[in-house]
Amino acid sequence: MSRAIDNFYDALQRLIEGKPKIIVGSYSINNDTVAIEAGRQRGTIKKSRSELADLLIAIAEAEQKRTGHSSSGGMNAYEVKLQAAQDKIEKLESKLQEIQDKYDKQLAQLNTLSFRNLELQRKVQKTNTSENQLLDFIR
């Protein structure tokens, strides 16, 4: 884990324990609060950053425990998007593998045809050379 992510987790732990160093007064545990407590600016923790996915889940769970509410709607939407993205990745990987297999087959076929073409060119050249030698003998 990077140092910044470790700082975010440390800040989250301080907020969970109720012993923040920077945040004063009442607070809710959210992305901005954790970022500020970690000494960063508001908005540093973004849902679009994949490396922070575990941190985002931990923040949401901590707030749910703190308030005693289960706001599974927000997490559920996140999980649905995550699952959709994973499904899309699997489909794309499958398609990539299929295209790679087709490419390999076409490449093998091209190599075979190129080799056969070279053989035939050599045979034609050899035949032409023998005919020229025969004609030279007749003259």
PDB file of C-alpha atoms in Angstrom:
ATOM      1  CA  MET A   1       0.000   0.000   0.000  1.00  0.00           C
ATOM      2  CA  SER A   2       1.165   3.503  -0.676  1.00  0.00           C
ATOM      3  CA  ARG A   3       1.949   5.983   2.045  1.00  0.00           C
ATOM      4  CA  ALA A   4      -1.073   8.158   1.160  1.00  0.00           C
ATOM      5  CA  ILE A   5      -3.468   5.230   1.422  1.00  0.00           C
ATOM      6  CA  ASP A   6      -1.919   4.257   4.766  1.00  0.00           C
ATOM      7  CA  ASN A   7      -2.481   7.841   5.943  1.00  0.00           C
ATOM      8  CA  PHE A   8      -6.128   7.624   4.874  1.00  0.00           C
ATOM      9  CA  TYR A   9      -6.595   4.372   6.817  1.00  0.00           C
ATOM     10  CA  ASP A  10      -4.902   5.865   9.894  1.00  0.00           C
ATOM     11  CA  ALA A  11      -7.173   8.912   9.673  1.00  0.00           C
ATOM     12  CA  LEU A  12     -10.225   6.670   9.305  1.00  0.00           C
ATOM     13  CA  GLN A  13      -9.174   4.688  12.369  1.00  0.00           C
ATOM     14  CA  ARG A  14      -8.786   7.886  14.415  1.00  0.00           C
ATOM     15  CA  LEU A  15     -12.251   9.029  13.334  1.00  0.00           C
ATOM     16  CA  ILE A  16     -13.762   5.647  14.223  1.00  0.00           C
ATOM     17  CA  GLU A  17     -12.145   5.779  17.664  1.00  0.00           C
ATOM     18  CA  GLY A  18     -13.374   9.353  18.138  1.00  0.00           C
ATOM     19  CA  LYS A  19      -9.845  10.753  18.537  1.00  0.00           C
ATOM     20  CA  PRO A  20      -9.292  12.975  15.486  1.00  0.00           C
ATOM     21  CA  LYS A  21      -6.220  15.212  15.354  1.00  0.00           C
ATOM     22  CA  ILE A  22      -7.452  17.785  12.825  1.00  0.00           C
ATOM     23  CA  ILE A  23     -11.265  17.590  12.751  1.00  0.00           C
ATOM     24  CA  VAL A  24     -12.895  19.584  15.539  1.00  0.00           C
ATOM     25  CA  GLY A  25     -16.460  19.214  16.786  1.00  0.00           C
ATOM     26  CA  SER A  26     -19.077  16.799  15.568  1.00  0.00           C
ATOM     27  CA  TYR A  27     -18.464  15.077  12.286  1.00  0.00           C
ATOM     28  CA  SER A  28     -19.720  12.312  10.079  1.00  0.00           C
ATOM     29  CA  ILE A  29     -17.363   9.780   8.609  1.00  0.00           C
ATOM     30  CA  ASN A  30     -17.221  10.371   4.870  1.00  0.00           C
ATOM     31  CA  ASN A  31     -14.652  10.730   2.112  1.00  0.00           C
ATOM     32  CA  ASP A  32     -14.018  14.431   2.740  1.00  0.00           C
ATOM     33  CA  THR A  33     -13.718  14.056   6.518  1.00  0.00           C
ATOM     34  CA  VAL A  34     -11.201  11.227   6.149  1.00  0.00           C
ATOM     35  CA  ALA A  35      -9.216  13.216   3.572  1.00  0.00           C
ATOM     36  CA  ILE A  36      -9.070  16.304   5.810  1.00  0.00           C
ATOM     37  CA  GLU A  37      -8.124  14.201   8.844  1.00  0.00           C
ATOM     38  CA  ALA A  38      -5.316  12.665   6.758  1.00  0.00           C
ATOM     39  CA  GLY A  39      -4.021  16.173   6.044  1.00  0.00           C
ATOM     40  CA  ARG A  40      -5.276  16.295   2.463  1.00  0.00           C
ATOM     41  CA  GLN A  41      -7.785  18.518   0.719  1.00  0.00           C
ATOM     42  CA  ARG A  42     -11.496  17.916   0.523  1.00  0.00           C
ATOM     43  CA  GLY A  43     -12.274  15.832  -2.565  1.00  0.00           C
ATOM     44  CA  THR A  44      -8.986  13.922  -2.560  1.00  0.00           C
ATOM     45  CA  ILE A  45     -10.764  10.612  -2.040  1.00  0.00           C
ATOM     46  CA  LYS A  46     -12.760  10.008  -5.208  1.00  0.00           C
ATOM     47  CA  LYS A  47     -14.891   7.068  -6.202  1.00  0.00           C
ATOM     48  CA  SER A  48     -13.316   7.107  -9.654  1.00  0.00           C
ATOM     49  CA  ARG A  49      -9.909   6.065  -8.281  1.00  0.00           C
ATOM     50  CA  SER A  50      -9.854   2.282  -8.361  1.00  0.00           C
ATOM     51  CA  GLU A  51      -6.971   1.986  -5.891  1.00  0.00           C
ATOM     52  CA  LEU A  52      -9.217   3.540  -3.223  1.00  0.00           C
ATOM     53  CA  ALA A  53     -12.088   1.058  -3.648  1.00  0.00           C
ATOM     54  CA  ASP A  54     -11.336  -0.787  -0.387  1.00  0.00           C
ATOM     55  CA  LEU A  55     -10.961   2.498   1.475  1.00  0.00           C
ATOM     56  CA  LEU A  56     -14.312   3.749   0.155  1.00  0.00           C
ATOM     57  CA  ILE A  57     -16.002   0.574   1.356  1.00  0.00           C
ATOM     58  CA  ALA A  58     -14.316   0.878   4.769  1.00  0.00           C
ATOM     59  CA  ILE A  59     -15.462   4.514   5.072  1.00  0.00           C
ATOM     60  CA  ALA A  60     -19.059   3.607   4.207  1.00  0.00           C
ATOM     61  CA  GLU A  61     -19.055   0.710   6.683  1.00  0.00           C
ATOM     62  CA  ALA A  62     -17.589   2.909   9.427  1.00  0.00           C
ATOM     63  CA  GLU A  63     -20.305   5.529   8.924  1.00  0.00           C
ATOM     64  CA  GLN A  64     -22.984   2.824   8.957  1.00  0.00           C
ATOM     65  CA  LYS A  65     -21.638   1.468  12.252  1.00  0.00           C
ATOM     66  CA  ARG A  66     -21.371   4.964  13.722  1.00  0.00           C
ATOM     67  CA  THR A  67     -24.932   5.940  12.874  1.00  0.00           C
ATOM     68  CA  GLY A  68     -26.428   2.490  13.262  1.00  0.00           C
ATOM     69  CA  HIS A  69     -28.130   2.865   9.887  1.00  0.00           C
ATOM     70  CA  SER A  70     -27.789   0.504   7.015  1.00  0.00           C
ATOM     71  CA  SER A  71     -27.606   2.634   3.903  1.00  0.00           C
ATOM     72  CA  SER A  72     -27.096  -0.317   1.620  1.00  0.00           C
ATOM     73  CA  GLY A  73     -28.610   1.643  -1.255  1.00  0.00           C
ATOM     74  CA  GLY A  74     -25.446   3.640  -1.866  1.00  0.00           C
ATOM     75  CA  MET A  75     -23.148   0.679  -1.498  1.00  0.00           C
ATOM     76  CA  ASN A  76     -25.510  -1.483  -3.483  1.00  0.00           C
ATOM     77  CA  ALA A  77     -25.308   0.925  -6.417  1.00  0.00           C
ATOM     78  CA  TYR A  78     -21.532   0.932  -6.126  1.00  0.00           C
ATOM     79  CA  GLU A  79     -21.434  -2.858  -6.005  1.00  0.00           C
ATOM     80  CA  VAL A  80     -23.762  -3.063  -9.009  1.00  0.00           C
ATOM     81  CA  LYS A  81     -21.481  -0.746 -10.991  1.00  0.00           C
ATOM     82  CA  LEU A  82     -18.447  -2.723  -9.879  1.00  0.00           C
ATOM     83  CA  GLN A  83     -20.060  -6.008 -10.901  1.00  0.00           C
ATOM     84  CA  ALA A  84     -21.098  -4.533 -14.257  1.00  0.00           C
ATOM     85  CA  ALA A  85     -17.531  -3.357 -14.846  1.00  0.00           C
ATOM     86  CA  GLN A  86     -16.157  -6.786 -13.921  1.00  0.00           C
ATOM     87  CA  ASP A  87     -18.625  -8.470 -16.287  1.00  0.00           C
ATOM     88  CA  LYS A  88     -17.610  -6.110 -19.070  1.00  0.00           C
ATOM     89  CA  ILE A  89     -13.942  -6.861 -18.414  1.00  0.00           C
ATOM     90  CA  GLU A  90     -14.629 -10.611 -18.576  1.00  0.00           C
ATOM     91  CA  LYS A  91     -16.501 -10.222 -21.877  1.00  0.00           C
ATOM     92  CA  LEU A  92     -13.718  -8.103 -23.342  1.00  0.00           C
ATOM     93  CA  GLU A  93     -11.066 -10.575 -22.187  1.00  0.00           C
ATOM     94  CA  SER A  94     -13.070 -13.406 -23.756  1.00  0.00           C
ATOM     95  CA  LYS A  95     -13.407 -11.466 -27.001  1.00  0.00           C
ATOM     96  CA  LEU A  96      -9.700 -10.641 -26.934  1.00  0.00           C
ATOM     97  CA  GLN A  97      -8.851 -14.329 -26.509  1.00  0.00           C
ATOM     98  CA  GLU A  98     -11.153 -15.249 -29.394  1.00  0.00           C
ATOM     99  CA  ILE A  99      -9.556 -12.633 -31.649  1.00  0.00           C
ATOM    100  CA  GLN A 100      -6.078 -13.763 -30.575  1.00  0.00           C
ATOM    101  CA  ASP A 101      -6.951 -17.373 -31.493  1.00  0.00           C
ATOM    102  CA  LYS A 102      -8.243 -16.278 -34.905  1.00  0.00           C
ATOM    103  CA  TYR A 103      -5.116 -14.205 -35.439  1.00  0.00           C
ATOM    104  CA  ASP A 104      -2.857 -17.139 -34.556  1.00  0.00           C
ATOM    105  CA  LYS A 105      -4.721 -19.429 -36.982  1.00  0.00           C
ATOM    106  CA  GLN A 106      -4.516 -16.844 -39.772  1.00  0.00           C
ATOM    107  CA  LEU A 107      -0.827 -16.295 -39.087  1.00  0.00           C
ATOM    108  CA  ALA A 108      -0.150 -20.040 -39.254  1.00  0.00           C
ATOM    109  CA  GLN A 109      -2.081 -20.264 -42.518  1.00  0.00           C
ATOM    110  CA  LEU A 110      -0.166 -17.293 -43.940  1.00  0.00           C
ATOM    111  CA  ASN A 111       3.151 -18.877 -42.970  1.00  0.00           C
ATOM    112  CA  THR A 112       2.142 -22.161 -44.609  1.00  0.00           C
ATOM    113  CA  LEU A 113       1.079 -20.412 -47.814  1.00  0.00           C
ATOM    114  CA  SER A 114       4.235 -18.298 -47.872  1.00  0.00           C
ATOM    115  CA  PHE A 115       6.381 -21.408 -47.498  1.00  0.00           C
ATOM    116  CA  ARG A 116       4.450 -23.197 -50.245  1.00  0.00           C
ATOM    117  CA  ASN A 117       4.801 -20.141 -52.496  1.00  0.00           C
ATOM    118  CA  LEU A 118       8.561 -20.105 -51.918  1.00  0.00           C
ATOM    119  CA  GLU A 119       8.781 -23.819 -52.762  1.00  0.00           C
ATOM    120  CA  LEU A 120       6.863 -23.290 -56.004  1.00  0.00           C
ATOM    121  CA  GLN A 121       9.016 -20.298 -56.963  1.00  0.00           C
ATOM    122  CA  ARG A 122      12.158 -22.383 -56.467  1.00  0.00           C
ATOM    123  CA  LYS A 123      10.650 -25.206 -58.510  1.00  0.00           C
ATOM    124  CA  VAL A 124       9.746 -22.818 -61.363  1.00  0.00           C
ATOM    125  CA  GLN A 125      13.208 -21.263 -61.232  1.00  0.00           C
ATOM    126  CA  LYS A 126      14.820 -24.704 -61.289  1.00  0.00           C
ATOM    127  CA  THR A 127      12.643 -25.743 -64.254  1.00  0.00           C
ATOM    128  CA  ASN A 128      13.492 -22.548 -66.147  1.00  0.00           C
ATOM    129  CA  THR A 129      17.184 -23.094 -65.482  1.00  0.00           C
ATOM    130  CA  SER A 130      17.032 -26.700 -66.776  1.00  0.00           C
ATOM    131  CA  GLU A 131      15.169 -25.605 -69.933  1.00  0.00           C
ATOM    132  CA  ASN A 132      17.759 -22.903 -70.585  1.00  0.00           C
ATOM    133  CA  GLN A 133      20.557 -25.439 -70.227  1.00  0.00           C
ATOM    134  CA  LEU A 134      18.756 -27.815 -72.602  1.00  0.00           C
ATOM    135  CA  LEU A 135      18.327 -25.040 -75.177  1.00  0.00           C
ATOM    136  CA  ASP A 136      21.999 -24.093 -74.872  1.00  0.00           C
ATOM    137  CA  PHE A 137      22.952 -27.724 -75.555  1.00  0.00           C
ATOM    138  CA  ILE A 138      20.793 -27.882 -78.708  1.00  0.00           C
ATOM    139  CA  ARG A 139      22.329 -24.743 -80.261  1.00  0.00           C
TER     140      ARG A 139
END
